[in-house]
């Protein structure tokens, strides 16, 4: 396993271990069992369990089941299953806050006896009013001065059910004037006559989160209690409860930013609404970013864990691009998903000169050579096949390189065929193409003297299997569906498309996959709920290309061209540089995380791609940035000006900070043109930028007296162009600026040149 890059939480833990404050690391993941887990929870799970694993500690799965209203055993079961599926071990059993109810109660009694808690009989609204505001201090409740005995008596009667909901609450006696509103006598207990999914009707008094949570942590000896940023203000209260509980455990709370993804909603309440209103088929609908939805969609736990590692932890809330998640999923599946053929939008292809009833078995590989995995299956070539309707155009548009009347194309692994005739239905749609084949073309030979337009996939009509295919799109049509208004208004009505397809027979037995790549179409998985051997249903996991951002990265390569039965040896297709970079990122977690981070700091996907094909590029970039050069500037100069050795940038010969002078100086001290020259010099030989500027006379020229004579000469030398400009041909300005810049050997300040030219040519 590659080591995880550090972050502020790991820094805190390192310091705590170094100072001897802690000798072990104990974390917990504390879900409330009131819904299914989503990808945000997965991030928290990966963090908490990941820390325990990394530091040889322990992570508890503990249910925060202190609010019986919305909690249920169904959720407990699904959460346990999801955590295990993600690959994390929480020991033999999950823990429950409800198991500590008696302990919480005795700690409440202790606080009452010490005068640190009291029973308050104000109603909810009064409590809110008395609390004051950010600007005004709160007012003491009239019940704040109840005696200890009075409080003990009332609290005991609250427990046995003498009062109805809301009649009394238990509050901590802290400070009604505290600037942090959470410290103004917060609620510790409330009355709820409600059955609990584990304790039944034993209790009608339930602890508040702010009281229960720190006690749970302290009782379990948690060292680092990690939660999301919205609990930052609760931290002083957390510390107060821990300190006043007199428990030996001394957990400390650290907050990190919650994960948000665009085109999705994350809160359990909203996910619940989608389920309850049947906007989706259930918590595990493959369009939902729940752990169960992603599992049914065909994402593997490895991909989810890797995604969580890649996005890392931070203190700033931000929204992650959905494309990043899909990038990781695609990258995860590329090396493991066998390639098979499926025709999603079929039309029939009949080969007139191929013998009816004949069938030829072709043994073809499951993986392309660059994946380098064994495995093969038979496909049968025959007279009647299916091909994609999108692979045929009767009147081919410009750039269309597949089948059209009169054209030869190759049927993958099989023969070349030429389309001779089309058959249409009553609506004028092509439903069948009639072809001839050339029997000398099996195994890669082209028909004599003919151009072959492309290679398309197919399945045999005689033995392919029907399958329902579900193509998913984003569930919401707005990037931030819960930014304002009702998020349900932004549901994407086209988020599910269902197709009637034909697939290779090898998919029937369940021996292949479950995740497979349908060649040229994407990654697919049998639907775990609806697919049966005699009625196949496949979910599209993700397409082959990034549908979220413009430029596809690390597109999986396609399998070898030849069936094994055709013996002629072909070399694997050579890979493009982009493919090689994608493969390098797949192998190296540092490159992969750099790729994402560079986009986060504002570089384009294309630049981030080039900069993460090998470690050298990023090392140079980071050195420049560490020296104080902004990311975008460093990337621009590095990519455009830095000398290369092969595909890699050479080592800096000069001190990195010298490059700073070059880039910040351009536009002031020197021009960009001079800067480019200087950058190359400094890269190759040790030197001082300032000294070089001086010795080579590269200072930028921006005074009128030096530039004006050059301008006059350029205008005189180009008299006819000057009069054309004056006659209205404005576009010539670029020509004049270029001439003057050239005459000044790139040293003139371009803005000044333009200003003086405008005056001279007026
Ligand atoms: P939601 O806001 O989605 O309803 P929640 O915070 O109420 O979730 P809990 O069951 O209380 O759900 O969450 C369990 C743990 O998961 C908490 O520690 C919480 O901080 C963490 N968590 C919840 N949502 C996210 C998220 N989007 N990103 C990271 N961690 C999260
Ligand atoms: Mg919560």
PDB file of C-alpha atoms in Angstrom, residues 106-267:
ATOM      1  CA  UNK A 106     -25.915   8.760  36.682  1.00  0.00           C
ATOM      2  CA  UNK A 107     -23.569  11.420  35.271  1.00  0.00           C
ATOM      3  CA  UNK A 108     -26.553  13.761  34.999  1.00  0.00           C
ATOM      4  CA  UNK A 109     -27.340  13.100  38.661  1.00  0.00           C
ATOM      5  CA  UNK A 110     -23.746  13.909  39.557  1.00  0.00           C
ATOM      6  CA  UNK A 111     -23.968  17.228  37.680  1.00  0.00           C
ATOM      7  CA  UNK A 112     -27.208  18.083  39.488  1.00  0.00           C
ATOM      8  CA  UNK A 113     -25.648  17.304  42.872  1.00  0.00           C
ATOM      9  CA  UNK A 114     -22.671  19.500  42.048  1.00  0.00           C
ATOM     10  CA  UNK A 115     -24.986  22.355  41.096  1.00  0.00           C
ATOM     11  CA  UNK A 116     -23.948  22.094  37.440  1.00  0.00           C
ATOM     12  CA  UNK A 117     -27.349  21.116  36.034  1.00  0.00           C
ATOM     13  CA  UNK A 118     -30.961  22.013  36.737  1.00  0.00           C
ATOM     14  CA  UNK A 119     -34.475  21.138  35.652  1.00  0.00           C
ATOM     15  CA  UNK A 120     -36.018  23.932  33.605  1.00  0.00           C
ATOM     16  CA  UNK A 121     -39.749  24.143  32.988  1.00  0.00           C
ATOM     17  CA  UNK A 122     -39.810  26.801  30.306  1.00  0.00           C
ATOM     18  CA  UNK A 123     -41.281  25.649  27.039  1.00  0.00           C
ATOM     19  CA  UNK A 124     -39.254  25.392  23.844  1.00  0.00           C
ATOM     20  CA  UNK A 125     -40.118  28.856  22.630  1.00  0.00           C
ATOM     21  CA  UNK A 126     -39.407  30.512  25.967  1.00  0.00           C
ATOM     22  CA  UNK A 127     -36.063  28.775  26.169  1.00  0.00           C
ATOM     23  CA  UNK A 128     -35.206  30.183  22.763  1.00  0.00           C
ATOM     24  CA  UNK A 129     -36.236  33.708  23.790  1.00  0.00           C
ATOM     25  CA  UNK A 130     -34.325  33.580  27.065  1.00  0.00           C
ATOM     26  CA  UNK A 131     -31.231  32.449  25.234  1.00  0.00           C
ATOM     27  CA  UNK A 132     -30.736  35.917  23.722  1.00  0.00           C
ATOM     28  CA  UNK A 133     -28.943  36.489  20.445  1.00  0.00           C
ATOM     29  CA  UNK A 134     -25.453  36.889  19.094  1.00  0.00           C
ATOM     30  CA  UNK A 135     -25.609  40.558  20.074  1.00  0.00           C
ATOM     31  CA  UNK A 136     -27.476  40.253  23.392  1.00  0.00           C
ATOM     32  CA  UNK A 137     -26.635  38.135  26.386  1.00  0.00           C
ATOM     33  CA  UNK A 138     -29.243  35.620  27.490  1.00  0.00           C
ATOM     34  CA  UNK A 139     -31.509  35.898  30.529  1.00  0.00           C
ATOM     35  CA  UNK A 140     -31.454  33.359  33.336  1.00  0.00           C
ATOM     36  CA  UNK A 141     -34.380  30.976  33.431  1.00  0.00           C
ATOM     37  CA  UNK A 142     -36.559  31.501  36.510  1.00  0.00           C
ATOM     38  CA  UNK A 143     -35.797  27.839  37.338  1.00  0.00           C
ATOM     39  CA  UNK A 144     -32.052  28.268  37.291  1.00  0.00           C
ATOM     40  CA  UNK A 145     -31.981  28.711  41.056  1.00  0.00           C
ATOM     41  CA  UNK A 146     -33.895  25.518  41.936  1.00  0.00           C
ATOM     42  CA  UNK A 147     -32.243  23.696  44.818  1.00  0.00           C
ATOM     43  CA  UNK A 148     -30.347  20.484  44.301  1.00  0.00           C
ATOM     44  CA  UNK A 149     -33.088  18.536  46.090  1.00  0.00           C
ATOM     45  CA  UNK A 150     -35.817  20.067  43.970  1.00  0.00           C
ATOM     46  CA  UNK A 151     -33.831  19.193  40.833  1.00  0.00           C
ATOM     47  CA  UNK A 152     -33.160  15.630  41.950  1.00  0.00           C
ATOM     48  CA  UNK A 153     -36.813  15.123  42.731  1.00  0.00           C
ATOM     49  CA  UNK A 154     -38.051  16.517  39.414  1.00  0.00           C
ATOM     50  CA  UNK A 155     -35.435  14.664  37.398  1.00  0.00           C
ATOM     51  CA  UNK A 156     -36.361  11.345  39.007  1.00  0.00           C
ATOM     52  CA  UNK A 157     -40.023  11.971  38.257  1.00  0.00           C
ATOM     53  CA  UNK A 158     -39.138  12.876  34.670  1.00  0.00           C
ATOM     54  CA  UNK A 159     -37.529   9.474  34.353  1.00  0.00           C
ATOM     55  CA  UNK A 160     -40.497   7.498  35.597  1.00  0.00           C
ATOM     56  CA  UNK A 161     -42.825   9.174  33.145  1.00  0.00           C
ATOM     57  CA  UNK A 162     -44.769  11.493  35.397  1.00  0.00           C
ATOM     58  CA  UNK A 163     -44.650  14.369  32.891  1.00  0.00           C
ATOM     59  CA  UNK A 164     -45.634  14.755  29.297  1.00  0.00           C
ATOM     60  CA  UNK A 165     -43.278  15.627  26.455  1.00  0.00           C
ATOM     61  CA  UNK A 166     -41.856  19.136  26.749  1.00  0.00           C
ATOM     62  CA  UNK A 167     -42.977  19.767  30.348  1.00  0.00           C
ATOM     63  CA  UNK A 168     -39.402  19.896  31.668  1.00  0.00           C
ATOM     64  CA  UNK A 169     -35.866  19.607  30.389  1.00  0.00           C
ATOM     65  CA  UNK A 170     -32.543  19.156  32.126  1.00  0.00           C
ATOM     66  CA  UNK A 171     -30.054  21.926  31.375  1.00  0.00           C
ATOM     67  CA  UNK A 172     -26.383  22.433  32.142  1.00  0.00           C
ATOM     68  CA  UNK A 173     -25.743  25.483  34.302  1.00  0.00           C
ATOM     69  CA  UNK A 174     -22.905  27.170  32.461  1.00  0.00           C
ATOM     70  CA  UNK A 175     -23.127  30.838  31.436  1.00  0.00           C
ATOM     71  CA  UNK A 176     -26.130  32.722  30.030  1.00  0.00           C
ATOM     72  CA  UNK A 177     -23.803  35.549  29.015  1.00  0.00           C
ATOM     73  CA  UNK A 178     -21.341  33.375  27.082  1.00  0.00           C
ATOM     74  CA  UNK A 179     -20.460  34.712  23.654  1.00  0.00           C
ATOM     75  CA  UNK A 180     -20.818  31.167  22.310  1.00  0.00           C
ATOM     76  CA  UNK A 181     -24.569  30.616  22.352  1.00  0.00           C
ATOM     77  CA  UNK A 182     -24.085  26.859  22.764  1.00  0.00           C
ATOM     78  CA  UNK A 183     -22.742  27.540  26.267  1.00  0.00           C
ATOM     79  CA  UNK A 184     -25.893  29.369  27.418  1.00  0.00           C
ATOM     80  CA  UNK A 185     -27.257  26.582  29.609  1.00  0.00           C
ATOM     81  CA  UNK A 186     -27.601  23.954  26.867  1.00  0.00           C
ATOM     82  CA  UNK A 187     -30.195  21.180  27.077  1.00  0.00           C
ATOM     83  CA  UNK A 188     -28.940  17.821  28.338  1.00  0.00           C
ATOM     84  CA  UNK A 189     -32.170  15.789  28.468  1.00  0.00           C
ATOM     85  CA  UNK A 190     -35.685  16.007  27.143  1.00  0.00           C
ATOM     86  CA  UNK A 191     -38.825  13.969  27.680  1.00  0.00           C
ATOM     87  CA  UNK A 192     -39.963  11.811  24.742  1.00  0.00           C
ATOM     88  CA  UNK A 193     -42.673   9.236  25.282  1.00  0.00           C
ATOM     89  CA  UNK A 194     -41.536   7.106  22.401  1.00  0.00           C
ATOM     90  CA  UNK A 195     -40.399   3.522  21.956  1.00  0.00           C
ATOM     91  CA  UNK A 196     -36.777   3.049  21.108  1.00  0.00           C
ATOM     92  CA  UNK A 197     -35.718   0.397  18.605  1.00  0.00           C
ATOM     93  CA  UNK A 198     -33.408  -1.166  21.179  1.00  0.00           C
ATOM     94  CA  UNK A 199     -34.512  -0.095  24.663  1.00  0.00           C
ATOM     95  CA  UNK A 200     -38.247  -0.300  23.957  1.00  0.00           C
ATOM     96  CA  UNK A 201     -40.230   1.629  26.565  1.00  0.00           C
ATOM     97  CA  UNK A 202     -37.592   1.536  29.292  1.00  0.00           C
ATOM     98  CA  UNK A 203     -36.942   5.233  28.850  1.00  0.00           C
ATOM     99  CA  UNK A 204     -39.087   8.268  28.215  1.00  0.00           C
ATOM    100  CA  UNK A 205     -36.136  10.545  28.875  1.00  0.00           C
ATOM    101  CA  UNK A 206     -33.532  10.829  26.143  1.00  0.00           C
ATOM    102  CA  UNK A 207     -30.122  12.571  26.253  1.00  0.00           C
ATOM    103  CA  UNK A 208     -29.264  15.324  23.769  1.00  0.00           C
ATOM    104  CA  UNK A 209     -26.474  14.809  21.240  1.00  0.00           C
ATOM    105  CA  UNK A 210     -24.252  17.432  22.899  1.00  0.00           C
ATOM    106  CA  UNK A 211     -24.405  15.578  26.198  1.00  0.00           C
ATOM    107  CA  UNK A 212     -24.329  12.005  24.944  1.00  0.00           C
ATOM    108  CA  UNK A 213     -21.675  12.262  22.279  1.00  0.00           C
ATOM    109  CA  UNK A 214     -18.715  13.413  24.388  1.00  0.00           C
ATOM    110  CA  UNK A 215     -19.660  10.891  27.086  1.00  0.00           C
ATOM    111  CA  UNK A 216     -19.758   8.061  24.541  1.00  0.00           C
ATOM    112  CA  UNK A 217     -16.296   9.074  23.350  1.00  0.00           C
ATOM    113  CA  UNK A 218     -14.933   9.341  26.888  1.00  0.00           C
ATOM    114  CA  UNK A 219     -16.444   6.013  27.941  1.00  0.00           C
ATOM    115  CA  UNK A 220     -14.864   4.212  24.992  1.00  0.00           C
ATOM    116  CA  UNK A 221     -11.456   5.834  25.463  1.00  0.00           C
ATOM    117  CA  UNK A 222     -11.620   7.556  22.103  1.00  0.00           C
ATOM    118  CA  UNK A 223      -8.534   9.738  21.647  1.00  0.00           C
ATOM    119  CA  UNK A 224      -9.468  11.656  18.510  1.00  0.00           C
ATOM    120  CA  UNK A 225     -13.118  12.440  17.947  1.00  0.00           C
ATOM    121  CA  UNK A 226     -13.403  13.570  14.369  1.00  0.00           C
ATOM    122  CA  UNK A 227     -16.520  15.291  13.137  1.00  0.00           C
ATOM    123  CA  UNK A 228     -17.633  17.709  10.468  1.00  0.00           C
ATOM    124  CA  UNK A 229     -17.193  21.486  10.575  1.00  0.00           C
ATOM    125  CA  UNK A 230     -20.719  22.371  11.649  1.00  0.00           C
ATOM    126  CA  UNK A 231     -19.789  21.111  15.124  1.00  0.00           C
ATOM    127  CA  UNK A 232     -16.991  23.625  15.583  1.00  0.00           C
ATOM    128  CA  UNK A 233     -19.128  25.773  17.907  1.00  0.00           C
ATOM    129  CA  UNK A 234     -20.062  22.725  19.929  1.00  0.00           C
ATOM    130  CA  UNK A 235     -16.459  22.030  20.844  1.00  0.00           C
ATOM    131  CA  UNK A 236     -16.365  24.120  24.087  1.00  0.00           C
ATOM    132  CA  UNK A 237     -19.495  22.324  25.232  1.00  0.00           C
ATOM    133  CA  UNK A 238     -17.954  18.972  24.288  1.00  0.00           C
ATOM    134  CA  UNK A 239     -14.949  19.841  26.426  1.00  0.00           C
ATOM    135  CA  UNK A 240     -17.178  21.027  29.291  1.00  0.00           C
ATOM    136  CA  UNK A 241     -19.098  17.757  29.338  1.00  0.00           C
ATOM    137  CA  UNK A 242     -15.918  15.664  29.233  1.00  0.00           C
ATOM    138  CA  UNK A 243     -14.259  17.727  31.973  1.00  0.00           C
ATOM    139  CA  UNK A 244     -17.301  17.647  34.274  1.00  0.00           C
ATOM    140  CA  UNK A 245     -18.098  13.972  33.744  1.00  0.00           C
ATOM    141  CA  UNK A 246     -14.988  12.991  35.720  1.00  0.00           C
ATOM    142  CA  UNK A 247     -14.555  10.039  33.358  1.00  0.00           C
ATOM    143  CA  UNK A 248     -10.944   8.956  32.822  1.00  0.00           C
ATOM    144  CA  UNK A 249     -11.109   9.249  29.034  1.00  0.00           C
ATOM    145  CA  UNK A 250     -10.073  12.615  27.601  1.00  0.00           C
ATOM    146  CA  UNK A 251     -11.179  12.655  23.964  1.00  0.00           C
ATOM    147  CA  UNK A 252     -10.658  15.753  21.866  1.00  0.00           C
ATOM    148  CA  UNK A 253     -12.771  16.877  18.964  1.00  0.00           C
ATOM    149  CA  UNK A 254     -11.311  17.869  15.594  1.00  0.00           C
ATOM    150  CA  UNK A 255     -13.445  19.077  12.723  1.00  0.00           C
ATOM    151  CA  UNK A 256     -12.990  18.576   8.993  1.00  0.00           C
ATOM    152  CA  UNK A 257     -14.961  19.696   5.940  1.00  0.00           C
ATOM    153  CA  UNK A 258     -17.905  17.561   4.901  1.00  0.00           C
ATOM    154  CA  UNK A 259     -17.900  16.135   1.443  1.00  0.00           C
ATOM    155  CA  UNK A 260     -20.272  17.584  -1.110  1.00  0.00           C
ATOM    156  CA  UNK A 261     -20.554  16.539  -4.754  1.00  0.00           C
ATOM    157  CA  UNK A 262     -22.100  18.568  -7.521  1.00  0.00           C
ATOM    158  CA  UNK A 263     -25.371  17.430  -9.143  1.00  0.00           C
ATOM    159  CA  UNK A 264     -26.377  15.631  -5.966  1.00  0.00           C
ATOM    160  CA  UNK A 265     -27.857  16.083  -2.521  1.00  0.00           C
ATOM    161  CA  UNK A 266     -26.196  14.555   0.487  1.00  0.00           C
ATOM    162  CA  UNK A 267     -28.369  15.028   3.515  1.00  0.00           C
TER     163      UNK A 267
END
